[in-house]
Structures are given as C-alpha cells and as structure tokens.
Coordinates of C-alpha atoms and ligand atoms in Angstrom, one line a residue:
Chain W
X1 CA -6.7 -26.0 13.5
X2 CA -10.5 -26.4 15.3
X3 CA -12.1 -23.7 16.9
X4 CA -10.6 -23.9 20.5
X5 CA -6.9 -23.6 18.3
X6 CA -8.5 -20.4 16.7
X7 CA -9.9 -18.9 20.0
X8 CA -6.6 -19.4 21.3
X9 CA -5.1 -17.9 18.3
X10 CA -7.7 -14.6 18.5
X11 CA -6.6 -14.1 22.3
X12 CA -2.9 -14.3 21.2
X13 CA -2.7 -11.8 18.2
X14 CA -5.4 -9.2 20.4
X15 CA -2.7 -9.0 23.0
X16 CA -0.1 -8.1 20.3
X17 CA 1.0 -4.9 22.6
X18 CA 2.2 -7.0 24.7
X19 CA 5.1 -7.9 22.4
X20 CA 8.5 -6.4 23.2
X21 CA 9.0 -5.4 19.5
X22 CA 6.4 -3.0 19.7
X23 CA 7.9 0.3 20.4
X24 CA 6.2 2.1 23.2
X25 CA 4.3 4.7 21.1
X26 CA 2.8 2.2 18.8
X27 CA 1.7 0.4 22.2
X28 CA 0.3 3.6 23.3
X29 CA -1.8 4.0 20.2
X30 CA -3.1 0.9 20.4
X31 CA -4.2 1.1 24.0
X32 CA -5.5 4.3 23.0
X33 CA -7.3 2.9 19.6
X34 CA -9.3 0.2 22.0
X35 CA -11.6 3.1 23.4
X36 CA -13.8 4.2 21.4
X37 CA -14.3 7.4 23.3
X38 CA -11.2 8.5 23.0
X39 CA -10.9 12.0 21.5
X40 CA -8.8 14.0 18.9
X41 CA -7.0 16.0 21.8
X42 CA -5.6 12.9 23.3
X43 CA -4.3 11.4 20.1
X44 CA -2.7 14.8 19.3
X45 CA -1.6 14.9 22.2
X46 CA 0.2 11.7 22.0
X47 CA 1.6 12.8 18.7
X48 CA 2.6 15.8 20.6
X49 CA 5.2 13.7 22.4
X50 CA 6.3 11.9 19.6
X51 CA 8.2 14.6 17.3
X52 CA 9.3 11.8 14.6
X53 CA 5.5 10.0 14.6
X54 CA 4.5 14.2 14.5
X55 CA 6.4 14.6 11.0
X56 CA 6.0 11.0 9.3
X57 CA 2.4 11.8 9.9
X58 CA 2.3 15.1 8.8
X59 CA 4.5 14.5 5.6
X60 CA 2.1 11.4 4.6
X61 CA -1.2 13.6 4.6
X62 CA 0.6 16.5 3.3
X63 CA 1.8 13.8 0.1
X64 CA -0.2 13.2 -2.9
X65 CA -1.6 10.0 -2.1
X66 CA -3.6 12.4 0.9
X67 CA -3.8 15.1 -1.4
X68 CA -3.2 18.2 1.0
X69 CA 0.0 19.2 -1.0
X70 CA 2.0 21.8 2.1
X71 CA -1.7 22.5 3.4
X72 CA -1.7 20.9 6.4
X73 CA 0.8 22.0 9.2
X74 CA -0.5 20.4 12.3
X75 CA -2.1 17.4 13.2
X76 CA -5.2 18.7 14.8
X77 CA -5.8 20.6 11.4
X78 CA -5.1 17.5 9.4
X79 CA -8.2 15.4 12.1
X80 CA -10.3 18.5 10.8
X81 CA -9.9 18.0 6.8
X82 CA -9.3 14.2 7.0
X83 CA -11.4 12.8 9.8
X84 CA -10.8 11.5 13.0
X85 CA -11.4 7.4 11.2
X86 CA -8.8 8.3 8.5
X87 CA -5.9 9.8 11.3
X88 CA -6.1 7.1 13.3
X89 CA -5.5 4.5 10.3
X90 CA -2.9 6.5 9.2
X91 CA -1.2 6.8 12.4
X92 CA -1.4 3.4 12.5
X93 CA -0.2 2.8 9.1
X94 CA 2.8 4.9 9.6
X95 CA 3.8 3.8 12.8
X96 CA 3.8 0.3 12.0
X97 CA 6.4 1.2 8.6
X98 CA 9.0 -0.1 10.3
X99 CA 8.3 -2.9 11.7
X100 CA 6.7 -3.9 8.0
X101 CA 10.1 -3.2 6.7
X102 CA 12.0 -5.5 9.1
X103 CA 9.1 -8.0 8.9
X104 CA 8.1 -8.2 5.0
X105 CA 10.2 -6.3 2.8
X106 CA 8.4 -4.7 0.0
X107 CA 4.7 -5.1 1.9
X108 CA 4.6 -1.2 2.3
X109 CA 4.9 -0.6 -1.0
X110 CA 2.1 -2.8 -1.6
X111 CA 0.1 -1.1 0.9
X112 CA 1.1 2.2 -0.3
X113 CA 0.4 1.2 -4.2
X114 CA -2.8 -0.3 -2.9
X115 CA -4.0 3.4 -0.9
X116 CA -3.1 5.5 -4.0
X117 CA -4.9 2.8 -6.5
X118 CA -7.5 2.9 -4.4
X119 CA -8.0 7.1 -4.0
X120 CA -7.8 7.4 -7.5
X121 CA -10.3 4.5 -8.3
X122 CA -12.8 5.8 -5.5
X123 CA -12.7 9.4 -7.2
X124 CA -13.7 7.6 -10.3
X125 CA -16.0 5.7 -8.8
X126 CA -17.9 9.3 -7.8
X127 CA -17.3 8.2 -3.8
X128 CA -16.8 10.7 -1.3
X129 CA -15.2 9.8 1.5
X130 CA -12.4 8.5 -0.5
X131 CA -9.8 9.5 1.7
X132 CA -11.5 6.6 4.0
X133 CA -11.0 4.3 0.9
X134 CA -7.3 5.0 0.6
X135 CA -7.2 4.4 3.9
X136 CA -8.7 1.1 3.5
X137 CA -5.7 0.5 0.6
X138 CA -2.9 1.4 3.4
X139 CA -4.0 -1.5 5.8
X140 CA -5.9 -3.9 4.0
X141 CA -3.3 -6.3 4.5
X142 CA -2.0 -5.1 8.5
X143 CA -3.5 -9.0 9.2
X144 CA 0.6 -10.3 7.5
X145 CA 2.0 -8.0 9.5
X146 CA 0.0 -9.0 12.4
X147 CA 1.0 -13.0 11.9
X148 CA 4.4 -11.8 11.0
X149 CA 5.2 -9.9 14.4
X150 CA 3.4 -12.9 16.2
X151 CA 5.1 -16.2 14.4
X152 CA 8.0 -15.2 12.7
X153 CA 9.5 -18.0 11.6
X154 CA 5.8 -19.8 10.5
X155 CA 5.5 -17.6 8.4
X156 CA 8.5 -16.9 6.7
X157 CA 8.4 -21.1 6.4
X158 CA 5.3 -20.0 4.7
X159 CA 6.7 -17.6 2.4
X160 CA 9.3 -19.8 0.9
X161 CA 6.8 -22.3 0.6
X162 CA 4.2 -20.8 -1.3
X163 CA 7.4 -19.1 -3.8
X164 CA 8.1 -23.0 -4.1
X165 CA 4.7 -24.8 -4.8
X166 CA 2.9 -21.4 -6.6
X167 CA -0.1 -21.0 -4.1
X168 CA -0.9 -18.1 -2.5
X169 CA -0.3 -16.9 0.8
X170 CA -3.8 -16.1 1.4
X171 CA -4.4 -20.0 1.2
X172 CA -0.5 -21.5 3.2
X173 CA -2.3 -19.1 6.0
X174 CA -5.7 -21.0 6.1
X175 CA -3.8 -24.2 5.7
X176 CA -1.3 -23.5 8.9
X177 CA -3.5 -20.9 11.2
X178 CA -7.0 -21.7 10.4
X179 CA -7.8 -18.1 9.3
X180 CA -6.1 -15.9 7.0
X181 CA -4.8 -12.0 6.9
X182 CA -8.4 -10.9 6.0
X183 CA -10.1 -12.5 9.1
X184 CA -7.3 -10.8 11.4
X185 CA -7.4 -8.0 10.3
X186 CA -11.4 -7.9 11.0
X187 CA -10.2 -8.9 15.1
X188 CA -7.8 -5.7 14.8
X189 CA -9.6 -3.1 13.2
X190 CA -12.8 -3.9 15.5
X191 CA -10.8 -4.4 18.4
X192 CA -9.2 -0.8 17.7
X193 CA -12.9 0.4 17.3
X194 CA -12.6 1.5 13.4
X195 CA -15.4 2.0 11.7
X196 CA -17.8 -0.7 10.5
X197 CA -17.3 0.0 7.0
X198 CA -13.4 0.1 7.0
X199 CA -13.6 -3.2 8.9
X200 CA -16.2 -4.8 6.4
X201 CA -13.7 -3.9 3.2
X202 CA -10.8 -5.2 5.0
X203 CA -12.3 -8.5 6.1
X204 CA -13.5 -9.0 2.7
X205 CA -10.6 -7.3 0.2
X206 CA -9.9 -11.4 -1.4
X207 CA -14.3 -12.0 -1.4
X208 CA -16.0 -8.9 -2.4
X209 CA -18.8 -10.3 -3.3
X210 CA -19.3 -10.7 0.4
X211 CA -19.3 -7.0 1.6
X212 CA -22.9 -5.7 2.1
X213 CA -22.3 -2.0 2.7
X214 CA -19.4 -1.4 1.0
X215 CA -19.7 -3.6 -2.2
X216 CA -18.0 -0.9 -3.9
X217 CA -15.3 0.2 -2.0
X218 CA -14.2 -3.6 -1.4
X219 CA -14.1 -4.5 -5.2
X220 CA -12.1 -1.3 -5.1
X221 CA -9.5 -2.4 -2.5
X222 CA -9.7 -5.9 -4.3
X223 CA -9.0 -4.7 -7.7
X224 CA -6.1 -2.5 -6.4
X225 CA -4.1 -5.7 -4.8
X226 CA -4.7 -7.8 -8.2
X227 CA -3.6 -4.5 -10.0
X228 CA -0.1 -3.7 -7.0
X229 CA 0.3 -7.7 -7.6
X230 CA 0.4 -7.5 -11.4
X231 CA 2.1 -4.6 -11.6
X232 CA 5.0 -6.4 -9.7
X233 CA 5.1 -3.5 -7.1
X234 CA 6.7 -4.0 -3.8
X235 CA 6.0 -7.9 -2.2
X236 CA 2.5 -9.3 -0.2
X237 CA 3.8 -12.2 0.7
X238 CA 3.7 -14.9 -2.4
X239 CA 4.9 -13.6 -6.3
X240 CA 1.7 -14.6 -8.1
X241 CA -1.0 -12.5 -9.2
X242 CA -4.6 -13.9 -8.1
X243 CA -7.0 -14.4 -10.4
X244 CA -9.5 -11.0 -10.0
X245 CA -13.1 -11.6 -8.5
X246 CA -15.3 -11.5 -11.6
X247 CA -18.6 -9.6 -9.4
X248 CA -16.0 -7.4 -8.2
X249 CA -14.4 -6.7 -11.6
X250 CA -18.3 -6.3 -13.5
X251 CA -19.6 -3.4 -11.1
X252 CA -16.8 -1.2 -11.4
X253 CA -16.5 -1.5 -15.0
X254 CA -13.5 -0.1 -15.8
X255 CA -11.9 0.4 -19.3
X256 CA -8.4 0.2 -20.2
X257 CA -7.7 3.9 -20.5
X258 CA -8.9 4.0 -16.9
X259 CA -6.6 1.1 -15.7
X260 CA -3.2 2.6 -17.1
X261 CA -4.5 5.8 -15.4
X262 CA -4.9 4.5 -12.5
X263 CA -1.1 2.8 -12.8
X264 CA 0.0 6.2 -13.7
X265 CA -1.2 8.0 -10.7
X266 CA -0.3 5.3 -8.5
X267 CA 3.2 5.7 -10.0
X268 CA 3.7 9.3 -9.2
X269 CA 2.5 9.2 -6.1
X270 CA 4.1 6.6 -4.4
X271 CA 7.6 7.3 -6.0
X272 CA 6.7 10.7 -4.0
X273 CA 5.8 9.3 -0.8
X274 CA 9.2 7.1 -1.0
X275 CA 11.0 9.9 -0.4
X276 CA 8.6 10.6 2.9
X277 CA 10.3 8.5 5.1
X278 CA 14.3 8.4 3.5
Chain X
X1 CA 9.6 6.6 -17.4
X2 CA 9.8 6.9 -13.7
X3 CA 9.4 10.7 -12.2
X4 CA 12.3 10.7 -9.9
X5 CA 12.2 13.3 -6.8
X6 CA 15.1 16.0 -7.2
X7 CA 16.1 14.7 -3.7
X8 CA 16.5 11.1 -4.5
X9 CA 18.4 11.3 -7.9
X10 CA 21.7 9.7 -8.1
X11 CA 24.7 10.0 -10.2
X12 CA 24.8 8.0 -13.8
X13 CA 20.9 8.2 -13.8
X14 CA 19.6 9.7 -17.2
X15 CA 17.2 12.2 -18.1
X16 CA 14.3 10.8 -20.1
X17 CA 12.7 14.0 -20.4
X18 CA 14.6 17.4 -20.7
X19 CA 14.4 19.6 -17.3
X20 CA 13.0 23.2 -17.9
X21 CA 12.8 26.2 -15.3
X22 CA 9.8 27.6 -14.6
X23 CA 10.0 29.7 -17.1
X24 CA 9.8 27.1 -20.0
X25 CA 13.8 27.5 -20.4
X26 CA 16.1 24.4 -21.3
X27 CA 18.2 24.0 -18.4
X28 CA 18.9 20.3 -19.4
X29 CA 18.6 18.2 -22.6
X30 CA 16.8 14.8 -22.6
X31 CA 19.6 11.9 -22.8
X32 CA 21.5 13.8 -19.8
X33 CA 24.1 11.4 -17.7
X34 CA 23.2 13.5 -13.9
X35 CA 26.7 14.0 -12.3
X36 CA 26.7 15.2 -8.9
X37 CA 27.7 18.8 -9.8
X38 CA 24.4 18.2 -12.2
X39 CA 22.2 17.3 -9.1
X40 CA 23.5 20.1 -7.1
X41 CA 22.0 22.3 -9.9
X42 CA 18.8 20.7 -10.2
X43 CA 18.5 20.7 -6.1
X44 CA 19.1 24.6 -6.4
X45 CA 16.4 25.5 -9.2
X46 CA 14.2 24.4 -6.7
X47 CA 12.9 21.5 -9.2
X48 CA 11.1 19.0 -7.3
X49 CA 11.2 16.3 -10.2
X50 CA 12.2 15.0 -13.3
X51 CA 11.6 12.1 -15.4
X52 CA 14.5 9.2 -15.3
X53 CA 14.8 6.4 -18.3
X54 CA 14.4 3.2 -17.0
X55 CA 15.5 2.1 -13.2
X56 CA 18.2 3.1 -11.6
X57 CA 20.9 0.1 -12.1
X58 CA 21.3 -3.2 -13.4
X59 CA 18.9 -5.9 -14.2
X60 CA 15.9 -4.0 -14.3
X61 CA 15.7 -3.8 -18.1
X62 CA 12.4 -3.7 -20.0
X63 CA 12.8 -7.5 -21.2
X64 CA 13.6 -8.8 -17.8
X65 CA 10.4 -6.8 -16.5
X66 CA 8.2 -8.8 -19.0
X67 CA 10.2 -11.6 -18.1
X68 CA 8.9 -11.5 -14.5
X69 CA 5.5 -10.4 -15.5
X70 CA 4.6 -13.9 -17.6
X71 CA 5.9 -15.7 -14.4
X72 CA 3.8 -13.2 -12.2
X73 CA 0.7 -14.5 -14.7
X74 CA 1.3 -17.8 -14.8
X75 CA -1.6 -19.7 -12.6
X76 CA -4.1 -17.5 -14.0
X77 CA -3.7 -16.9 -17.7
X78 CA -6.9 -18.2 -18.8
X79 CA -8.8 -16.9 -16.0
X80 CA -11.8 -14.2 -17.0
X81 CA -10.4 -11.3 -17.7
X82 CA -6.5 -11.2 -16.6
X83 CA -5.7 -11.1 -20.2
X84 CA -6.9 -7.4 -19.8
X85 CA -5.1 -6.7 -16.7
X86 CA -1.7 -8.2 -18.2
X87 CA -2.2 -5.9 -21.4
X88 CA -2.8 -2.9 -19.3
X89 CA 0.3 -3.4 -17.7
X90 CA 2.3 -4.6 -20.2
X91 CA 1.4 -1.4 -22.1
X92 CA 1.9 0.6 -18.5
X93 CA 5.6 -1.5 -18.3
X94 CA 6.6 0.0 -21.8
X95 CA 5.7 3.5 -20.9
X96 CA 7.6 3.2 -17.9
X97 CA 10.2 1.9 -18.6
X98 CA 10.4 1.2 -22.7
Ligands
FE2_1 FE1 -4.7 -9.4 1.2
FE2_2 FE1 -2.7 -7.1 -0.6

C-alpha cells in the first residue's frame, strides 16, 4: 500500500467507535480517552454506570498481576494507588476482553502473560512505576485487535497464512496493510492521549533498539512476548517464536535462574486472573 | 505443576501436592483423584489453591508439550541466544508439568 492507502487506513482504524461491534461503554471510554483533560471523576463516574466494567475492573487490580491483593474496593481508591495512566489502560484492557476473545482466541492470555512477565521483570529491573510497565504488557499488542475488529476476514486470511508458510504475523501485516500492530497501536494510544512513554514502548515492543526514553521498559515488553511465545501461552496471531532482539536481550542481562522465575510468577498469576472473569 | 484456584477445579483432576489447613494439618494426600464431594471440601476450608499434576485432560502430556515447543523453535534455532530461552522453558515445561 503507498501512503495515500495508509492515510486512508489511519482515518479508518481512528474512527473504530464508530463500529457497531463496539458495545456502548467501550465507545464511551474511548470518546472519553480522546480528551486529555478529562478527569478521574468522570471516568469513575462512567464506571459508576457500568456495574459489570465496575467489578472486572476492580477484580483485575485487586489480582496479583496488580498486586493490591482485597485492598482496593473502589475505583476512585484504585486511580489513587495505581495512577490515573495505568486505570485508563486497564479499563481499556478489560473492556476490550471480549471482543479479544471473539476476535483472536488465546490473544488475552498473551497479553495477560505478557503484563505479569513484564511486572515481575520491571521489579527486577529496580523500575518504579512498574505497574505502568505491566500495563504496557496488557496492550502491547491492542494494534491485532484493532485490525481484527476492522478487517475481519484479512486478517484471519492472514492468520492461516502465516500458520501455513511459517512467517510471522508481524510481517503478513506489513505485506497486506502497509503498517503492522506496532505502528497502530502508536495512532491508538496517542489518539487516546496515553502517555508518551507507554506509546513509545508499544510502538517499538518488535524494535527496541529504537525506544529513546524507555530503552528499558521496551526490551522488557519485547522480551516478555519472545518469552509468552516460547512458553506456548495463549495465541498472538502466528505459532512461531521470533528470534529475540539481541540489544534488547544484552541490557537487561538476565540469567536463567531469573528467567524460570519470571515463568513461575507469570504462571501463578495469570492462572489466578483466569478465574477473574469465569 | 499448575496451581489451580479452589474455584476452578474439576472432578478426575489430581493433587500434585498434598492440601493442608492452615494449621499445617493433612487434609489431603498428594496423588488425590478430586471428586466433587472432594471439591466441596476443599471450597469449604476456605483454601484458595492447590497444586494439580499436569493439565486438566487429554493431550496435553509432557512429550506432546516438547513436541510443540521444537516446532514453536523451529525458524530460529540457531539464532543468538534462543538456545537459552528454549532451555529455560524446557526446564520451566518439566516443572510444570513433568
Ligand atoms: Fe506484537
Ligand atoms: Fe505480543
């Protein structure tokens, strides 16, 4: 595609509220997302009015992959411990699960695998806003679901062509859209005013070496996804593992005793958080 | 071995690890088939977890998981340093599941 196709592309995915499939709330958020004035008492107010979005949100930052363990019992107190930056992509995260599960089974798990590989490696890694990291985990990859709610049948085509020829799906997206997950998800996450650092991981979670103010919470997010891959762990959209960036790999230096601890964690808490939304 | 949450365990699922009260106290030996009566006692010590051998049902045994995990590999077995990330979860595979 040339860059009038990809303009065209931009303006279509940034109006993804318009779709029927997304349910009214999600809409809502996203409309609410776009201002970047917008306050902690609307958006608990708009969980408010949502009792189901009210508890999904509450169990997942109440689960061990948010660490709060029964602390936090309403969402105003959860904006307080967690942050505004880390709220909103949860809220997002969560109200997006379903859709990811009737779009790309198995791509939550990734994401959650990802957010809890990602905490624990951040904590190891001696950052502190590592709840903004985890975050990072959870939608480093919302760009599929993105393509997915917008051409479903591409790229399903897609899928079963990558399984087929073993290639990746990061490349079959390049090939067919002209940008990949990575580059959408930079359109989203700006467009929905996140912060620059969260947006700078995301767009760079398969080229690390690219981030500039987050080199080490990108080879973070980067190593998680080879790790989710190789660990076999829920589905991203093609069944290989990608070869992991060697920069990325160097500067965290991490041993094997701190890899299988990492898969341990990860373990634990995601078979937890399954149970969050049964 | 997989830490299952009391609230998702299933008849025919085995115990991997024996289940204690809080007080240390054998309620359950390792090796135990869960029955539902089983699970109703588990749910009403108010134990949140316990460890499960393997995955629940069929094809999901150890070799099968290796299985997969060579094909997972496959385009990048020579690449730099993927021969550490398989053997790191290999090992984590066995522990899990072995
Ligand atoms: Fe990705
Ligand atoms: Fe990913």
């Amino acid at each position: 595609m040339d860059d009038i196709d990809i303009k065209a592309l931009r303006r279509k995915v940034e109006n993804l509220q318009t779709l029927p499939t997304i349910p009214s709330v999600l809409r809502q958020l996203m409309e609410l997302m776009e201002n970047p004035k917008t306050s902690l008492m609307q958006i608990s107010k708009l969980i408010s009015n949502d009792p189901v979005l009210a508890t999904k949100i509450l169990k997942m930052v109440n689960s061990p992959i948010y660490g709060f363990p029964g602390r936090i019992s309403t969402v105003s107190q959860g904006v307080m411990l967690l942050g505004l930056n880390v709220v909103k992509g949860l809220l997002l995260g969560v109200s997006v699960f379903d859709l990811m599960q009737k779009s790309m089974i198995g791509l939550w798990e990734h994401s959650l695998g990802c957010a809890a590989a990602a905490r624990t490696l951040a904590k190891k890694k001696g950052i502190k806003e590592f709840e903004e990291v985890s975050v990072a985990g959870l939608l480093h990859d919302f760009g599929k679901v993105i393509l997915i709610l917008q051409f479903p049948k591409e790229y399903e085509t897609l899928i079963n062509d990558v399984a087929n020829k073993g290639i990746s799906i990061y490349e079959a997206e390049r090939d067919f859209f002209g940008v990949n997950h990575a580059e959408i998800g930079v359109w989203m996450t700006e467009k929905w005013s996140f912060p620059r650092n969260l947006v700078e991981i995301i767009g760079n979670h398969h080229r690390p070496g690219s981030s500039q103010y987050t080199r080490v919470e990108t080879a973070i997010i980067h190593v998680s996804d080879v790790l989710m891959r190789a660990r076999g762990l829920g589905f991203a959209g093609d069944p290989w593992v990608p070869a992991v960036n060697q920069t990325a790999w160097k500067l965290l230096d991490l041993s094997e005793a701190d890899l299988q601890e990492v898969l341990k964690d990860m373990e634990v808490a995601v078979e937890a958080s399954e149970g969050l939304f049964a | 071995m997989p830490k299952i949450l009391a609230e998702n365990l299933k008849p025919g699922m085995i115990l991997s690890k024996p289940v204690t009260n809080a007080s240390g106290i054998l309620i359950l030996p390792e090796e135990t088939e869960l029955t539902d009566s089983l699970i109703r006692k588990i749910h009403n010590m108010d134990i949140e977890a316990v460890y499960i051998k393997g995955e629940q049902g069929a094809g999901s045994s150890l070799d099968q998981m290796l299985v997969d995990l060579d094909r997972r590999f496959s385009n990048v077995e020579t690449a730099p340093y993927m021969d550490v990330l398989k053997r790191v979860v290999k090992k984590h595979m066995e522990d899990l599941y072995g």
